[in-house]
Amino acid sequence: MRPIIRLVAFLFVITLAALPGAARADALRILALGDSLTAGYGLGPGEGFPARLEAALRDRGYDVTVIDAGVSGDTASAAQARLEWSLGEGADAAIVELGGNDALRGLPPESTKKALGQIIEALQARDIPVLLAGMRAPPNLGPRYGETFDAIFPTLAKKYDILFYPFFLDGVAAEPDLNQADGIHPTAEGIEIIVQRIIPSVEALLDRAKSR
């Protein structure tokens, strides 16, 4: 009976190793902290940015799990208030995509800058490398507001020495075929373009996470 028991035990271990959960036990965890652009507003299951980024990275051979911490409607301050909860069991790296709702509501750029700075500082205090995704103010708010708001992101990236992707919606913004009817949220096709363009920056983020 013992050889049979050993065989059963061996097969059981092999089966566990093949399960998705087991395969991801040692995966690097990337926190995607953002608003509706991260949460996948208007998209189906598996079509949002975190899911598509994870799939693209895995196709490139990276063992990663991308945690969807996007909440539709969130401002930078709202995301800062829920950061502890969003981190959950922790993360090895973080992508911060916020500010769009601040600009749409015409909030003071200084308050957005302060909240984003607090998020970055909290992540760095946990030794979590950060990739900051920039956002741009809508033109109807005027050039003065736009210049001040747009400058938030490169300024913070330089101050905290973090990775910076200049515009999260690069290649998608203002493209009707790549956005939903509201003209703000990307379609599934738009998300694919965002993922492909941001991947080099995410790979640099993973390099920093591995060197911790």
CSV table of C-alpha atoms in Angstrom, one decimal:
chain,number,residue,atom,x,y,z
A,1,MET,CA,0.0,0.0,0.0
A,2,ARG,CA,2.8,2.4,0.7
A,3,PRO,CA,3.9,2.8,-2.9
A,4,ILE,CA,0.3,3.6,-3.8
A,5,ILE,CA,0.1,6.2,-1.0
A,6,ARG,CA,3.4,7.8,-2.2
A,7,LEU,CA,2.0,7.9,-5.8
A,8,VAL,CA,-1.2,9.5,-4.7
A,9,ALA,CA,0.7,12.0,-2.6
A,10,PHE,CA,3.0,12.8,-5.5
A,11,LEU,CA,0.0,13.3,-7.9
A,12,PHE,CA,-1.7,15.5,-5.3
A,13,VAL,CA,1.4,17.8,-5.0
A,14,ILE,CA,1.7,18.0,-8.8
A,15,THR,CA,-2.0,18.9,-9.1
A,16,LEU,CA,-1.7,21.7,-6.5
A,17,ALA,CA,1.3,23.1,-8.3
A,18,ALA,CA,-0.8,23.4,-11.5
A,19,LEU,CA,-3.6,25.4,-9.8
A,20,PRO,CA,-3.7,29.1,-10.6
A,21,GLY,CA,-3.6,30.1,-7.0
A,22,ALA,CA,-0.5,28.0,-6.3
A,23,ALA,CA,1.2,29.3,-9.4
A,24,ARG,CA,0.7,32.9,-8.1
A,25,ALA,CA,1.9,32.3,-4.6
A,26,ASP,CA,5.3,33.9,-5.2
A,27,ALA,CA,4.1,36.4,-7.9
A,28,LEU,CA,5.1,40.0,-7.6
A,29,ARG,CA,2.0,42.0,-6.6
A,30,ILE,CA,1.4,45.3,-8.4
A,31,LEU,CA,-1.1,47.6,-6.8
A,32,ALA,CA,-3.0,49.6,-9.4
A,33,LEU,CA,-4.4,52.5,-7.4
A,34,GLY,CA,-6.7,54.7,-9.5
A,35,ASP,CA,-10.2,55.9,-10.4
A,36,SER,CA,-12.6,54.7,-13.1
A,37,LEU,CA,-9.9,54.5,-15.7
A,38,THR,CA,-8.3,51.8,-13.6
A,39,ALA,CA,-11.6,50.3,-12.4
A,40,GLY,CA,-12.7,49.7,-16.0
A,41,TYR,CA,-15.9,51.7,-16.0
A,42,GLY,CA,-18.3,50.5,-18.7
A,43,LEU,CA,-16.2,47.5,-19.6
A,44,GLY,CA,-16.9,43.8,-19.1
A,45,PRO,CA,-15.1,41.4,-16.7
A,46,GLY,CA,-11.5,41.0,-17.6
A,47,GLU,CA,-11.4,44.0,-19.9
A,48,GLY,CA,-10.1,46.6,-17.5
A,49,PHE,CA,-6.6,47.9,-17.2
A,50,PRO,CA,-5.4,45.7,-14.3
A,51,ALA,CA,-6.6,42.5,-15.9
A,52,ARG,CA,-5.2,43.3,-19.3
A,53,LEU,CA,-1.9,44.6,-17.9
A,54,GLU,CA,-1.5,41.4,-15.9
A,55,ALA,CA,-2.2,39.3,-19.0
A,56,ALA,CA,0.2,41.2,-21.1
A,57,LEU,CA,3.0,41.0,-18.5
A,58,ARG,CA,2.4,37.2,-18.1
A,59,ASP,CA,2.6,36.9,-21.9
A,60,ARG,CA,6.1,38.4,-21.6
A,61,GLY,CA,7.1,35.9,-19.0
A,62,TYR,CA,6.6,37.9,-15.8
A,63,ASP,CA,5.1,36.2,-12.8
A,64,VAL,CA,2.8,39.0,-11.6
A,65,THR,CA,-0.5,39.7,-10.0
A,66,VAL,CA,-2.1,43.1,-10.7
A,67,ILE,CA,-4.4,44.2,-7.9
A,68,ASP,CA,-7.4,46.3,-9.1
A,69,ALA,CA,-7.6,49.1,-6.6
A,70,GLY,CA,-9.6,51.4,-8.9
A,71,VAL,CA,-12.7,53.2,-7.6
A,72,SER,CA,-14.9,55.1,-10.0
A,73,GLY,CA,-15.3,58.8,-9.1
A,74,ASP,CA,-12.3,58.9,-6.8
A,75,THR,CA,-10.3,62.0,-6.4
A,76,ALA,CA,-6.7,61.9,-5.3
A,77,SER,CA,-7.8,62.8,-1.8
A,78,ALA,CA,-10.4,60.0,-1.7
A,79,ALA,CA,-7.8,57.5,-2.9
A,80,GLN,CA,-5.3,58.7,-0.3
A,81,ALA,CA,-8.0,58.1,2.4
A,82,ARG,CA,-8.5,54.5,1.4
A,83,LEU,CA,-4.8,53.6,0.7
A,84,GLU,CA,-4.4,51.5,3.8
A,85,TRP,CA,-7.4,49.4,2.9
A,86,SER,CA,-6.3,49.2,-0.7
A,87,LEU,CA,-2.9,47.8,0.2
A,88,GLY,CA,-4.6,44.9,2.0
A,89,GLU,CA,-1.9,42.1,2.2
A,90,GLY,CA,0.7,44.4,0.8
A,91,ALA,CA,2.3,45.0,-2.6
A,92,ASP,CA,5.7,44.8,-4.2
A,93,ALA,CA,5.1,47.8,-6.5
A,94,ALA,CA,2.4,50.4,-7.2
A,95,ILE,CA,1.0,52.2,-10.2
A,96,VAL,CA,-0.8,55.5,-9.2
A,97,GLU,CA,-3.3,56.7,-11.8
A,98,LEU,CA,-5.3,59.6,-10.3
A,99,GLY,CA,-6.2,63.2,-10.8
A,100,GLY,CA,-8.7,63.0,-13.7
A,101,ASN,CA,-11.7,63.6,-11.4
A,102,ASP,CA,-9.9,66.4,-9.6
A,103,ALA,CA,-9.6,68.2,-13.0
A,104,LEU,CA,-13.1,67.4,-14.1
A,105,ARG,CA,-14.4,69.0,-10.9
A,106,GLY,CA,-12.0,72.0,-11.1
A,107,LEU,CA,-10.5,71.2,-7.8
A,108,PRO,CA,-7.5,73.3,-6.7
A,109,PRO,CA,-4.3,71.7,-8.2
A,110,GLU,CA,-2.5,72.3,-4.9
A,111,SER,CA,-4.9,69.9,-3.1
A,112,THR,CA,-4.4,67.3,-5.8
A,113,LYS,CA,-0.6,67.6,-5.6
A,114,LYS,CA,-0.7,67.4,-1.8
A,115,ALA,CA,-2.9,64.2,-1.8
A,116,LEU,CA,-0.7,62.5,-4.5
A,117,GLY,CA,2.4,63.4,-2.5
A,118,GLN,CA,0.9,61.8,0.6
A,119,ILE,CA,0.2,58.6,-1.4
A,120,ILE,CA,3.7,58.5,-2.7
A,121,GLU,CA,5.2,59.1,0.7
A,122,ALA,CA,3.1,56.4,2.3
A,123,LEU,CA,4.1,53.9,-0.4
A,124,GLN,CA,7.8,54.8,-0.1
A,125,ALA,CA,7.6,54.4,3.7
A,126,ARG,CA,6.7,50.8,3.0
A,127,ASP,CA,9.6,50.4,0.5
A,128,ILE,CA,7.1,50.1,-2.4
A,129,PRO,CA,8.5,51.5,-5.7
A,130,VAL,CA,6.0,53.7,-7.5
A,131,LEU,CA,5.1,54.4,-11.1
A,132,LEU,CA,3.1,57.7,-11.4
A,133,ALA,CA,0.8,58.0,-14.4
A,134,GLY,CA,0.2,61.6,-15.4
A,135,MET,CA,-3.1,63.2,-16.3
A,136,ARG,CA,-4.0,66.3,-18.2
A,137,ALA,CA,-6.6,68.9,-17.4
A,138,PRO,CA,-9.5,69.4,-19.9
A,139,PRO,CA,-9.0,72.5,-22.1
A,140,ASN,CA,-12.3,74.2,-21.0
A,141,LEU,CA,-10.7,75.0,-17.7
A,142,GLY,CA,-8.4,77.5,-19.3
A,143,PRO,CA,-4.6,77.6,-19.9
A,144,ARG,CA,-3.6,78.8,-16.5
A,145,TYR,CA,-5.4,75.9,-14.7
A,146,GLY,CA,-4.2,73.5,-17.3
A,147,GLU,CA,-0.5,74.4,-17.0
A,148,THR,CA,-0.7,74.3,-13.2
A,149,PHE,CA,-2.5,71.0,-13.1
A,150,ASP,CA,-0.4,69.3,-15.7
A,151,ALA,CA,2.8,70.3,-14.0
A,152,ILE,CA,1.8,68.4,-10.8
A,153,PHE,CA,2.9,65.0,-12.1
A,154,PRO,CA,6.4,65.6,-13.5
A,155,THR,CA,7.1,67.8,-10.4
A,156,LEU,CA,6.2,65.0,-8.0
A,157,ALA,CA,8.1,62.4,-10.0
A,158,LYS,CA,11.2,64.5,-9.8
A,159,LYS,CA,10.7,65.3,-6.1
A,160,TYR,CA,10.3,61.7,-5.0
A,161,ASP,CA,12.6,60.1,-7.6
A,162,ILE,CA,9.9,57.8,-8.9
A,163,LEU,CA,9.1,56.4,-12.3
A,164,PHE,CA,6.9,58.6,-14.5
A,165,TYR,CA,4.6,57.8,-17.4
A,166,PRO,CA,3.6,61.3,-18.7
A,167,PHE,CA,0.0,60.6,-19.8
A,168,PHE,CA,-2.1,57.6,-18.9
A,169,LEU,CA,-4.5,58.1,-21.9
A,170,ASP,CA,-1.7,58.6,-24.4
A,171,GLY,CA,-2.8,57.4,-27.9
A,172,VAL,CA,-6.4,57.1,-26.7
A,173,ALA,CA,-7.6,60.5,-25.5
A,174,ALA,CA,-9.8,62.4,-28.0
A,175,GLU,CA,-10.0,59.3,-30.3
A,176,PRO,CA,-13.7,58.6,-30.8
A,177,ASP,CA,-13.2,54.9,-31.9
A,178,LEU,CA,-11.2,54.2,-28.7
A,179,ASN,CA,-13.5,55.8,-26.2
A,180,GLN,CA,-17.0,55.0,-25.0
A,181,ALA,CA,-20.0,57.3,-25.7
A,182,ASP,CA,-19.0,59.7,-22.9
A,183,GLY,CA,-15.8,60.5,-24.6
A,184,ILE,CA,-13.9,60.0,-21.4
A,185,HIS,CA,-13.6,56.3,-20.7
A,186,PRO,CA,-11.6,54.0,-23.0
A,187,THR,CA,-13.2,51.0,-24.8
A,188,ALA,CA,-11.7,47.6,-24.5
A,189,GLU,CA,-9.6,48.4,-27.6
A,190,GLY,CA,-8.5,51.7,-26.0
A,191,ILE,CA,-7.3,49.8,-22.9
A,192,GLU,CA,-5.2,47.5,-25.0
A,193,ILE,CA,-3.4,50.5,-26.5
A,194,ILE,CA,-2.9,52.0,-23.0
A,195,VAL,CA,-1.4,48.7,-21.8
A,196,GLN,CA,1.0,48.3,-24.7
A,197,ARG,CA,2.2,51.9,-24.3
A,198,ILE,CA,2.8,51.8,-20.6
A,199,ILE,CA,4.4,48.3,-20.5
A,200,PRO,CA,8.0,49.5,-20.8
A,201,SER,CA,7.4,51.8,-17.8
A,202,VAL,CA,5.9,48.9,-15.8
A,203,GLU,CA,8.8,46.7,-16.7
A,204,ALA,CA,11.1,49.3,-15.2
A,205,LEU,CA,8.9,49.3,-12.1
A,206,LEU,CA,9.3,45.5,-11.9
A,207,ASP,CA,13.0,45.9,-12.1
A,208,ARG,CA,12.9,48.2,-9.1
A,209,ALA,CA,10.7,45.8,-7.2
A,210,LYS,CA,13.0,42.9,-7.8
A,211,SER,CA,16.0,44.8,-6.7
A,212,ARG,CA,14.5,45.7,-3.3
